[in-house]
Amino acid sequence: MAVIGSPLANAEDPRQRAAEYAALIDDLRGKLAWARAGGGARMIARHHDRAKILVRDRIDLLIDPGTAFLELTPLAGWGLYDGKLASAGIVTGIGTVRGTACMIIANDATVKGGSFHRETVKKHIRAQDIAAQNRLPCLYLVDCGGANLNQMEEVFYDETHFGGTFHRQCTMSAQGIPQLAAVFGECTAGGAYIPALCDEFIMVEGQASIHLGGPQIVKAAISEVVDRHDLGGAALHSRQSGVSDHIVPDEHAALGRLRDMVGSLGYAQPFAPGRAASVPPRLDAGEIPSIVGTDLSRPFDQREVIARIVDGSDFHEFKPEWGDTIVCGTARIEGFAVGIIANNGVMFAEACLKATHFIELCDQRGTPILFLQNTTGFMVGRDAELGGISKHSAKLVYAMSNTRVPRLTVITGSSYGAGNYGMSGRGFRPHFMFMWPNARLGGMNPDVGSSVLMDLRRASISRGEASSDELAEHEQKLRQMFEEKSDPYFCTARIFDDGIIDPRDTRRVLGLCLSVVNLRPEVRAHRPVYRM
C-alpha cells in the first residue's frame, strides 16, 4: 500500500495551532480529574473508613496486571446536578480478566450512594448494549442504593429506564453471555435485581446486603424493625436463604473470587485470524493537534490524520480522483484490517456514491469500517437537488445502516445534521463512537441554525414589534444556544458518545475497540457488489 502523509513543516502556523489545542487537552484533563474524584474528599474518606476500596481501584485489582482498561463516557454527568454526579455515579468499560475481554459495570458509592439517576441508567444500558453486541461477559461490581426516587418519571416507567437494565441481563444470560457480580455494599429495591439476575455472584461479609425492601420500607409496610444485615446480609443469603453463591471476608477476596469465576467459564472468544503484526505509523501522532487546530472553519486533510493513526502510514485509497470530499480506503490499525471513510468537507452526490460503493466492498470482505467525521452535512441547493443528492445521500445511509461489519466512529471536527447520520452517527448504533475536544455535534451549524430561526422570527412579527437591538440580542441567544448544545462536553455529559479522547490517543483507543469487535465469528456477505 502507498505511504501517505507528509511531515509538518517547521512553520509558525502549526506551532500556533498546537499551542491552542494544548489548552483543550489541559481542559480535558481537568475534567477527567473531576470524574476520578468521585463524590469528593469527604465521601472518599467515609468510604475508606468502612474498609471499602474505591471503584476504579477495584477495577484495577480485577483486570489482568499490565492490561488496559477502556473506560467509557467518564464525563457523563458533567455540568449537571451542580457538578455532584461524577461519571454519573457509575464506571463502565472493557477490561481483560483471566485472558477474557469483559464488560465491567461498577457503581461508585461515593457519588449519591451509587443510586441510579437518568444518566446512570443510560450509561449502564449503553455498556450492556456494547456487551451484547460483542458477546462480552458482564461483571457487575455492585454498591448501589437503587433508583433515585426523585426522578421516577426518568428512571422507572419506560423501556429505556431501570427495568431495561434487567431485561438486558435476562436476555444476555439466555444467549449464553455470562452475567457475574460481586456485591460490596447495600443493594436495595431495584438494585437487588442486579446480582439476583446474575448467573453467579459473591457477597462481602459484614458489608454486602440484598433486600427488595430496606429496613425503612419493612418498618413502614409491616411494622417489623430489623437492620439490613439481619434482613439480607451476606451471611443470611449465603448460608440460609441460598440467594448468594459465595461469601468472602473482604473486598480483595471478592475480586479474587470473581477473577476465578471468569477463569472457570471456559468462555470462547474467537479472535480475528487475519490480524497482522502491529507496525507504528511512520508519522508522529503528536502532530495531529497541529493539523486539526481549534478553528472548525479552517479545513484540514483527513489523509494527514489517517497517516498518523494507521500501521506504517500505509493506506490503499479507493477512487482517489473522484468524489474528493470523502476519502475512502483500507489500512491496518494495531494489526487489524479496517476500511476508513473520512470527510474532507461537505458531501456531494459523487462522494455519497463513492462511500456507498466502498461500504459494500467492506461488507463483502468482512472488514470493519472506521468513520472519521468532519462535515457540515450534505450539499444543499438547486444544483445539488438536480444532481439527486436526496437519493444518493439516502443510498449512503441505507448501505451504512445495513452493513454487517462493525462500525467505529470518531468525530474529528464538525458533525452536523444529516451528515452525522450518513457517517454512522449515534442514532445508527455504531459499535463505538468517540469525540475529540475540538469536535462539535448538532442538528445544525450555529451560524446556519441561528440564521434560520431568526428568519422565522422576523417573519412571525409585525413591523415595529421588535427593535433592531432586540432582534440582535435574540439572535445572539440563539447562536449561544446552538454553540452550547453542540459542545462535546454537553454531548458526553448526556452519553451521546462513548467518551472524549485526546487525538494523540486515537490509535490506541481504536486498537482496543478493534480487538473487541473482532472477538466474533468473521462475517462474510455472500452477495455481489453493485457498481454504483
Coordinates of C-alpha atoms in Angstrom, one line a residue, residues 7 9 33 60 82 85 100 117 132 157 162 199 269 276 314 317 320 355 362 389 402 409 440-441 452 464 487 532:
P7 CA 6.0 15.7 7.9
A9 CA 6.9 22.0 8.0
A33 CA -9.7 14.7 37.3
D60 CA -7.5 -2.2 38.7
D82 CA -24.4 21.2 40.3
L85 CA -22.8 13.4 39.8
T100 CA -11.2 -12.9 28.7
H117 CA -30.1 8.8 38.1
A132 CA -24.5 -7.8 23.9
Y157 CA -41.5 3.7 33.7
F162 CA -34.1 1.0 35.1
D199 CA -25.7 -16.4 36.8
Q269 CA -13.9 -15.7 22.2
A276 CA -1.0 -8.9 11.3
D314 CA 0.2 2.8 4.7
E317 CA -7.1 4.7 -1.2
P320 CA -8.8 8.9 -5.1
A355 CA -18.8 5.9 0.1
C362 CA -16.0 -3.8 3.2
I389 CA -28.4 14.5 -3.6
N402 CA -27.3 -2.4 6.8
T409 CA -16.9 6.5 14.6
R440 CA -18.9 19.8 17.5
L441 CA -22.1 17.7 17.2
V452 CA -32.8 30.0 10.0
G464 CA -42.3 47.7 14.7
D487 CA -20.2 21.4 22.6
M532 CA -22.8 2.5 -8.3

